[in-house]
Every structure is written in C-alpha cells, then in structure tokens.
PDB file of C-alpha atoms in Angstrom:
ATOM      1  CA  MET A   1     -11.980  -4.504   7.364  1.00 48.00           C
ATOM      2  CA  ALA A   2      -9.119  -6.264   6.408  1.00 61.00           C
ATOM      3  CA  ILE A   3      -8.658  -9.267   8.454  1.00 62.00           C
ATOM      4  CA  ILE A   4      -5.056  -9.814  10.195  1.00 61.00           C
ATOM      5  CA  HIS A   5      -4.400 -13.005  10.862  1.00 58.00           C
ATOM      6  CA  LYS A   6      -1.924 -14.280  13.856  1.00 58.00           C
ATOM      7  CA  ALA A   7       0.053 -16.314  10.965  1.00 63.00           C
ATOM      8  CA  SER A   8       3.450 -17.036  10.244  1.00 71.00           C
ATOM      9  CA  VAL A   9       4.413 -15.967   7.212  1.00 75.00           C
ATOM     10  CA  THR A  10       7.424 -17.201   4.934  1.00 79.00           C
ATOM     11  CA  PRO A  11      10.028 -15.208   3.588  1.00 92.00           C
ATOM     12  CA  SER A  12       8.991 -12.342   5.621  1.00 91.00           C
ATOM     13  CA  LYS A  13       7.658  -9.275   4.120  1.00 91.00           C
ATOM     14  CA  THR A  14      10.054  -7.013   5.186  1.00 93.00           C
ATOM     15  CA  ALA A  15      12.432  -9.666   3.515  1.00 94.00           C
ATOM     16  CA  LEU A  16      10.405  -9.823   0.439  1.00 95.00           C
ATOM     17  CA  ILE A  17      10.317  -5.859  -0.163  1.00 96.00           C
ATOM     18  CA  GLU A  18      13.690  -5.722   0.211  1.00 95.00           C
ATOM     19  CA  ALA A  19      14.914  -7.770  -2.346  1.00 95.00           C
ATOM     20  CA  TRP A  20      12.490  -6.674  -4.834  1.00 97.00           C
ATOM     21  CA  LEU A  21      13.597  -3.240  -3.816  1.00 97.00           C
ATOM     22  CA  ASP A  22      17.695  -4.067  -4.695  1.00 95.00           C
ATOM     23  CA  GLY A  23      16.249  -5.320  -7.798  1.00 94.00           C
ATOM     24  CA  ARG A  24      14.528  -1.857  -8.746  1.00 96.00           C
ATOM     25  CA  PRO A  25      16.845   1.495 -10.275  1.00 95.00           C
ATOM     26  CA  TRP A  26      14.576   3.925  -8.744  1.00 96.00           C
ATOM     27  CA  ALA A  27      14.705   2.383  -4.814  1.00 96.00           C
ATOM     28  CA  GLY A  28      18.308   3.664  -4.529  1.00 93.00           C
ATOM     29  CA  ARG A  29      20.706   1.972  -2.282  1.00 93.00           C
ATOM     30  CA  GLY A  30      21.018   1.834   1.961  1.00 92.00           C
ATOM     31  CA  ARG A  31      19.637  -0.145   4.525  1.00 92.00           C
ATOM     32  CA  ASP A  32      15.367  -0.201   4.805  1.00 94.00           C
ATOM     33  CA  GLN A  33      13.431   1.115   7.640  1.00 96.00           C
ATOM     34  CA  VAL A  34      10.014   0.321   7.655  1.00 96.00           C
ATOM     35  CA  LEU A  35       7.837   3.557   8.587  1.00 96.00           C
ATOM     36  CA  GLY A  36       4.555   2.481   8.524  1.00 95.00           C
ATOM     37  CA  LYS A  37       1.834   0.978   7.144  1.00 93.00           C
ATOM     38  CA  TYR A  38      -1.792   1.030   6.102  1.00 95.00           C
ATOM     39  CA  ARG A  39      -4.372  -0.999   4.259  1.00 90.00           C
ATOM     40  CA  PHE A  40      -7.409  -0.602   1.992  1.00 94.00           C
ATOM     41  CA  ASP A  41     -10.035  -2.906   1.428  1.00 90.00           C
ATOM     42  CA  ASP A  42     -11.027  -5.032  -1.538  1.00 92.00           C
ATOM     43  CA  PRO A  43     -14.527  -4.370  -2.036  1.00 91.00           C
ATOM     44  CA  GLU A  44     -14.901  -7.905  -3.003  1.00 92.00           C
ATOM     45  CA  GLY A  45     -13.003  -9.386  -0.491  1.00 86.00           C
ATOM     46  CA  GLU A  46     -10.133 -10.912  -2.356  1.00 90.00           C
ATOM     47  CA  VAL A  47      -7.154  -9.144  -2.237  1.00 93.00           C
ATOM     48  CA  GLY A  48      -5.342  -7.776   0.648  1.00 91.00           C
ATOM     49  CA  VAL A  49      -4.276  -4.290  -0.347  1.00 95.00           C
ATOM     50  CA  GLU A  50      -1.336  -2.829   2.409  1.00 94.00           C
ATOM     51  CA  ALA A  51       0.742  -0.282   1.103  1.00 97.00           C
ATOM     52  CA  PHE A  52       4.417   0.366   2.881  1.00 96.00           C
ATOM     53  CA  LEU A  53       6.563   3.655   3.913  1.00 97.00           C
ATOM     54  CA  ILE A  54       9.758   2.940   3.433  1.00 97.00           C
ATOM     55  CA  ARG A  55      13.329   4.976   3.639  1.00 97.00           C
ATOM     56  CA  ARG A  56      16.141   3.633   1.846  1.00 96.00           C
ATOM     57  CA  GLY A  57      19.342   5.767   2.245  1.00 93.00           C
ATOM     58  CA  ASP A  58      18.092   9.410   1.201  1.00 92.00           C
ATOM     59  CA  ARG A  59      14.713   8.107  -0.297  1.00 95.00           C
ATOM     60  CA  LEU A  60      11.324   8.362   0.939  1.00 97.00           C
ATOM     61  CA  LEU A  61       9.657   5.044  -0.928  1.00 97.00           C
ATOM     62  CA  HIS A  62       5.559   4.315  -1.563  1.00 98.00           C
ATOM     63  CA  LEU A  63       5.165   0.571  -1.971  1.00 98.00           C
ATOM     64  CA  PRO A  64       1.771  -0.532  -1.887  1.00 98.00           C
ATOM     65  CA  LEU A  65       1.382  -4.071  -2.502  1.00 97.00           C
ATOM     66  CA  THR A  66      -1.356  -6.597  -3.083  1.00 96.00           C
ATOM     67  CA  TYR A  67      -1.826 -10.040  -2.176  1.00 94.00           C
ATOM     68  CA  ARG A  68      -3.950 -12.479  -3.906  1.00 95.00           C
ATOM     69  CA  GLY A  69      -4.361 -16.260  -3.799  1.00 93.00           C
ATOM     70  CA  ALA A  70      -3.746 -17.102  -7.191  1.00 95.00           C
ATOM     71  CA  PRO A  71      -1.165 -15.841  -9.879  1.00 96.00           C
ATOM     72  CA  LEU A  72      -2.840 -12.441 -11.559  1.00 95.00           C
ATOM     73  CA  ALA A  73      -2.684 -13.125 -15.413  1.00 93.00           C
ATOM     74  CA  GLY A  74      -0.593 -11.248 -17.427  1.00 93.00           C
ATOM     75  CA  HIS A  75       1.400  -9.220 -14.608  1.00 94.00           C
ATOM     76  CA  GLU A  76       4.382 -11.703 -14.153  1.00 93.00           C
ATOM     77  CA  ASP A  77       6.621  -8.492 -14.593  1.00 94.00           C
ATOM     78  CA  HIS A  78       4.838  -6.526 -11.490  1.00 96.00           C
ATOM     79  CA  LEU A  79       5.214  -9.757  -9.462  1.00 97.00           C
ATOM     80  CA  VAL A  80       7.185  -8.833  -6.310  1.00 97.00           C
ATOM     81  CA  GLY A  81       7.136 -12.647  -5.025  1.00 96.00           C
ATOM     82  CA  THR A  82       5.361 -15.121  -3.243  1.00 95.00           C
ATOM     83  CA  MET A  83       5.256 -16.462   0.609  1.00 94.00           C
ATOM     84  CA  GLU A  84       3.888 -19.191   2.628  1.00 88.00           C
ATOM     85  CA  HIS A  85       1.380 -18.113   4.655  1.00 81.00           C
ATOM     86  CA  SER A  86       0.570 -20.438   7.736  1.00 70.00           C
ATOM     87  CA  THR A  87      -3.639 -19.976   7.590  1.00 71.00           C
ATOM     88  CA  LEU A  88      -4.136 -18.675   3.887  1.00 72.00           C
ATOM     89  CA  GLY A  89      -1.672 -20.942   1.947  1.00 75.00           C
ATOM     90  CA  THR A  90       0.530 -19.112  -0.869  1.00 93.00           C
ATOM     91  CA  ARG A  91       0.045 -15.897  -1.756  1.00 92.00           C
ATOM     92  CA  TRP A  92       1.045 -14.278  -4.722  1.00 96.00           C
ATOM     93  CA  VAL A  93       2.836 -10.224  -3.605  1.00 97.00           C
ATOM     94  CA  TYR A  94       2.350  -7.524  -6.466  1.00 98.00           C
ATOM     95  CA  ASP A  95       3.560  -4.082  -6.810  1.00 98.00           C
ATOM     96  CA  GLY A  96      -0.180  -2.481  -6.158  1.00 97.00           C
ATOM     97  CA  THR A  97       0.851   0.741  -8.694  1.00 97.00           C
ATOM     98  CA  GLU A  98       0.254  -1.946 -11.108  1.00 96.00           C
ATOM     99  CA  ASP A  99      -2.990  -3.599 -10.121  1.00 97.00           C
ATOM    100  CA  GLU A 100      -5.981  -3.063 -10.999  1.00 96.00           C
ATOM    101  CA  VAL A 101      -7.899  -3.800  -7.807  1.00 97.00           C
ATOM    102  CA  SER A 102      -5.055  -1.471  -6.003  1.00 97.00           C
ATOM    103  CA  VAL A 103      -5.246   1.228  -8.239  1.00 97.00           C
ATOM    104  CA  ALA A 104      -9.207   1.382  -7.724  1.00 97.00           C
ATOM    105  CA  CYS A 105      -8.568   1.632  -4.363  1.00 97.00           C
ATOM    106  CA  PHE A 106      -6.456   4.831  -4.442  1.00 97.00           C
ATOM    107  CA  ARG A 107      -8.671   6.414  -6.565  1.00 97.00           C
ATOM    108  CA  ARG A 108     -11.893   5.932  -4.653  1.00 96.00           C
ATOM    109  CA  ALA A 109      -9.882   7.428  -1.555  1.00 96.00           C
ATOM    110  CA  LEU A 110      -9.243  10.528  -3.759  1.00 96.00           C
ATOM    111  CA  ASN A 111     -12.708  11.231  -4.688  1.00 94.00           C
ATOM    112  CA  GLY A 112     -13.675  10.527  -0.675  1.00 93.00           C
ATOM    113  CA  GLU A 113     -15.582   7.428  -1.366  1.00 95.00           C
ATOM    114  CA  GLN A 114     -13.316   4.657   0.330  1.00 93.00           C
ATOM    115  CA  SER A 115     -11.815   4.694   3.844  1.00 90.00           C
ATOM    116  CA  GLN A 116      -8.741   3.130   5.153  1.00 90.00           C
ATOM    117  CA  ALA A 117      -9.501  -0.447   6.690  1.00 83.00           C
ATOM    118  CA  ASP A 118     -10.892  -1.012  10.191  1.00 76.00           C
ATOM    119  CA  LEU A 119      -7.840  -3.379  11.016  1.00 70.00           C
ATOM    120  CA  GLU A 120      -9.171  -6.718  12.780  1.00 72.00           C
ATOM    121  CA  VAL A 121      -6.588  -9.271  14.322  1.00 71.00           C
ATOM    122  CA  TRP A 122      -8.172 -13.119  13.648  1.00 68.00           C
ATOM    123  CA  GLU A 123      -7.325 -16.436  15.456  1.00 73.00           C
ATOM    124  CA  GLY A 124      -8.284 -20.117  14.901  1.00 75.00           C
ATOM    125  CA  GLY A 125     -11.563 -18.446  12.926  1.00 77.00           C
ATOM    126  CA  ARG A 126     -12.764 -15.240  16.076  1.00 73.00           C
ATOM    127  CA  LEU A 127     -11.698 -11.593  16.418  1.00 72.00           C
ATOM    128  CA  VAL A 128      -9.233 -11.498  19.241  1.00 74.00           C
ATOM    129  CA  ALA A 129      -7.620  -7.746  18.659  1.00 74.00           C
ATOM    130  CA  ARG A 130      -8.403  -4.654  16.648  1.00 77.00           C
ATOM    131  CA  ARG A 131      -5.579  -2.481  15.893  1.00 75.00           C
ATOM    132  CA  GLU A 132      -5.007   1.528  15.070  1.00 81.00           C
ATOM    133  CA  GLN A 133      -3.367   2.168  11.248  1.00 78.00           C
ATOM    134  CA  GLN A 134       0.307   3.021  11.514  1.00 86.00           C
ATOM    135  CA  VAL A 135      -0.022   5.368   8.831  1.00 94.00           C
ATOM    136  CA  LEU A 136      -3.441   7.987   8.894  1.00 94.00           C
ATOM    137  CA  LEU A 137      -4.586   8.961   5.351  1.00 96.00           C
ATOM    138  CA  ARG A 138      -6.254  12.530   4.283  1.00 95.00           C
ATOM    139  CA  VAL A 139      -7.663  13.649   1.147  1.00 96.00           C
ATOM    140  CA  GLU A 140      -7.087  17.402   1.005  1.00 95.00           C
ATOM    141  CA  PRO A 141      -7.223  20.130  -2.183  1.00 89.00           C
ATOM    142  CA  GLY A 142      -3.741  20.256  -4.167  1.00 79.00           C
ATOM    143  CA  ALA A 143      -1.888  23.458  -5.095  1.00 70.00           C
ATOM    144  CA  ASP A 144      -3.808  22.672  -8.526  1.00 57.00           C
ATOM    145  CA  GLY A 145      -7.238  22.127  -7.024  1.00 52.00           C
ATOM    146  CA  ASP A 146      -9.990  24.485  -6.515  1.00 48.00           C
ATOM    147  CA  GLY A 147     -10.912  23.068  -3.119  1.00 44.00           C
ATOM    148  CA  ALA A 148     -14.326  22.360  -4.517  1.00 42.00           C
ATOM    149  CA  GLY A 149     -14.725  18.792  -3.691  1.00 44.00           C
ATOM    150  CA  ALA A 150     -13.000  15.849  -4.803  1.00 46.00           C
ATOM    151  CA  ALA A 151     -11.024  15.540  -8.578  1.00 48.00           C
ATOM    152  CA  HIS A 152     -13.474  13.164 -10.388  1.00 56.00           C
ATOM    153  CA  GLY A 153     -11.677  11.437 -13.279  1.00 68.00           C
ATOM    154  CA  GLY A 154      -8.449  12.881 -13.909  1.00 85.00           C
ATOM    155  CA  ARG A 155      -5.155  10.673 -13.953  1.00 93.00           C
ATOM    156  CA  LEU A 156      -4.095   8.324 -10.683  1.00 96.00           C
ATOM    157  CA  VAL A 157      -0.476   9.736 -10.005  1.00 96.00           C
ATOM    158  CA  LEU A 158       0.681   6.476  -7.677  1.00 96.00           C
ATOM    159  CA  PRO A 159       4.900   6.977  -7.293  1.00 96.00           C
ATOM    160  CA  HIS A 160       6.916   5.033  -5.792  1.00 97.00           C
ATOM    161  CA  VAL A 161       9.727   7.738  -4.865  1.00 97.00           C
ATOM    162  CA  LEU A 162       8.353  10.275  -2.637  1.00 96.00           C
ATOM    163  CA  ASP A 163      10.455  13.416  -3.873  1.00 88.00           C
ATOM    164  CA  PRO A 164       8.741  15.181  -4.789  1.00 87.00           C
ATOM    165  CA  GLN A 165       5.380  14.900  -3.444  1.00 86.00           C
ATOM    166  CA  PRO A 166       3.149  14.172  -6.704  1.00 92.00           C
ATOM    167  CA  ARG A 167       0.932  17.170  -7.306  1.00 91.00           C
ATOM    168  CA  GLY A 168      -2.891  17.022  -8.692  1.00 93.00           C
ATOM    169  CA  ARG A 169      -6.213  18.530  -7.909  1.00 93.00           C
ATOM    170  CA  SER A 170      -6.672  15.896  -5.235  1.00 95.00           C
ATOM    171  CA  ARG A 171      -4.009  14.572  -3.366  1.00 96.00           C
ATOM    172  CA  LEU A 172      -3.548  11.345  -0.830  1.00 97.00           C
ATOM    173  CA  ARG A 173      -1.778  12.892   2.566  1.00 97.00           C
ATOM    174  CA  ALA A 174      -0.054  10.086   4.813  1.00 97.00           C
ATOM    175  CA  ARG A 175       0.589  11.156   8.612  1.00 97.00           C
ATOM    176  CA  TRP A 176       2.737   8.315  10.845  1.00 96.00           C
ATOM    177  CA  GLY A 177       4.379   9.938  13.785  1.00 92.00           C
ATOM    178  CA  ASP A 178       5.627  13.340  13.320  1.00 94.00           C
ATOM    179  CA  GLN A 179       5.982  12.791   9.321  1.00 95.00           C
ATOM    180  CA  GLN A 180       3.865  12.848   6.421  1.00 96.00           C
ATOM    181  CA  ALA A 181       4.020  13.009   2.393  1.00 96.00           C
ATOM    182  CA  VAL A 182       1.288  12.933  -0.285  1.00 96.00           C
ATOM    183  CA  VAL A 183       1.303   9.393  -1.276  1.00 97.00           C
ATOM    184  CA  ALA A 184      -0.940   9.269  -4.184  1.00 97.00           C
ATOM    185  CA  ALA A 185      -2.881  12.358  -6.451  1.00 97.00           C
ATOM    186  CA  LEU A 186      -5.623  13.162  -9.065  1.00 95.00           C
ATOM    187  CA  SER A 187      -4.219  15.268 -11.494  1.00 88.00           C
TER     188      SER A 187
END
C-alpha cells in the first residue's frame, strides 16, 4: 500500500510540477489543470511512485514522478526538484519515465503482475483513513496485440504527451471521471 502522511509539503507538488513543465518544450503552454493522479507501490518500499494526468493548454500530459529520500546518482538531468516534507524530510523528485523503479512498476502493471497501490492516510504513526485512487487503471490488449495475454518483454512506451495515445501489444488505460486515455504500452 502507498502510505500518505498528513503533512505539509513545500513547495507544493503542483508548484513543483508547473515550474518543471515550463522548462520542457514538449509540455506546451497554458494553465495547468490536474485531472487526477494514481500511485504504484515500490516493492522495496523505498521510492514513492505517483503519476499525474494534467491538461496544459490543448495538451494532455502524463507525468509519472518518483519521490526519493536521497539523490539518485547519474540522474541529475531528470531531477524535477526537491520538496520539504514535514514528516519525511527532504524528498528528491524525479521524472518517473527515467527512473528505473517507476519504469519497473509500469512494466509489471502491463504484464498483469502489479496493481495500483491501496492508499492509506497516516497521522502520528497511525492509520486514519483509506482513499480511493482518483484514476483507475486497467490492462488491455492493444490493436497490435492478439488478446492472448500479457505482452512479456518488448519495449516500454511511457510518453509524457498523450496525443496520440501510445500503441502496443499491451496497453495501460487510465480512467478518471468520464475521461480516459492510454498512458503506457508494451510494443
């Protein structure tokens, strides 16, 4: 399960995301609207994995992030920024499309080996609530697949811009409200 601490975070996740997206040519321009988010569990329990769906201008963006308790060596170019978490301390936030923990979560999900995380809210060392995911995921065969099962192996397609949606033998479809998009695929 993904543990969510009742805590303050500075800067906020949305402020950190907006500042980072402003420096990315693929992100386009416009006001950011967070449409929803979802989480995966790191099997080792060390790295937070959370993905945001964001409308920015006319673009639908998918932004997987990882939260780490220490810098990730060799990934300075993929650092989104740092945040101060009132419970966990400094968090180094990375582009999850380039972080091996996040990439492995998406690959396992596409192979039917990992589900979304259960969300638990903790305060003062005790469980105070459970939350539903804002975005629900399901694996489906893609147009390139035969529907016979998971596409073990293959190249992971994990784009930031979801227009057009990724193609592959196995696809991960996200649903939020009455909207949906494919966020990842194995080709």
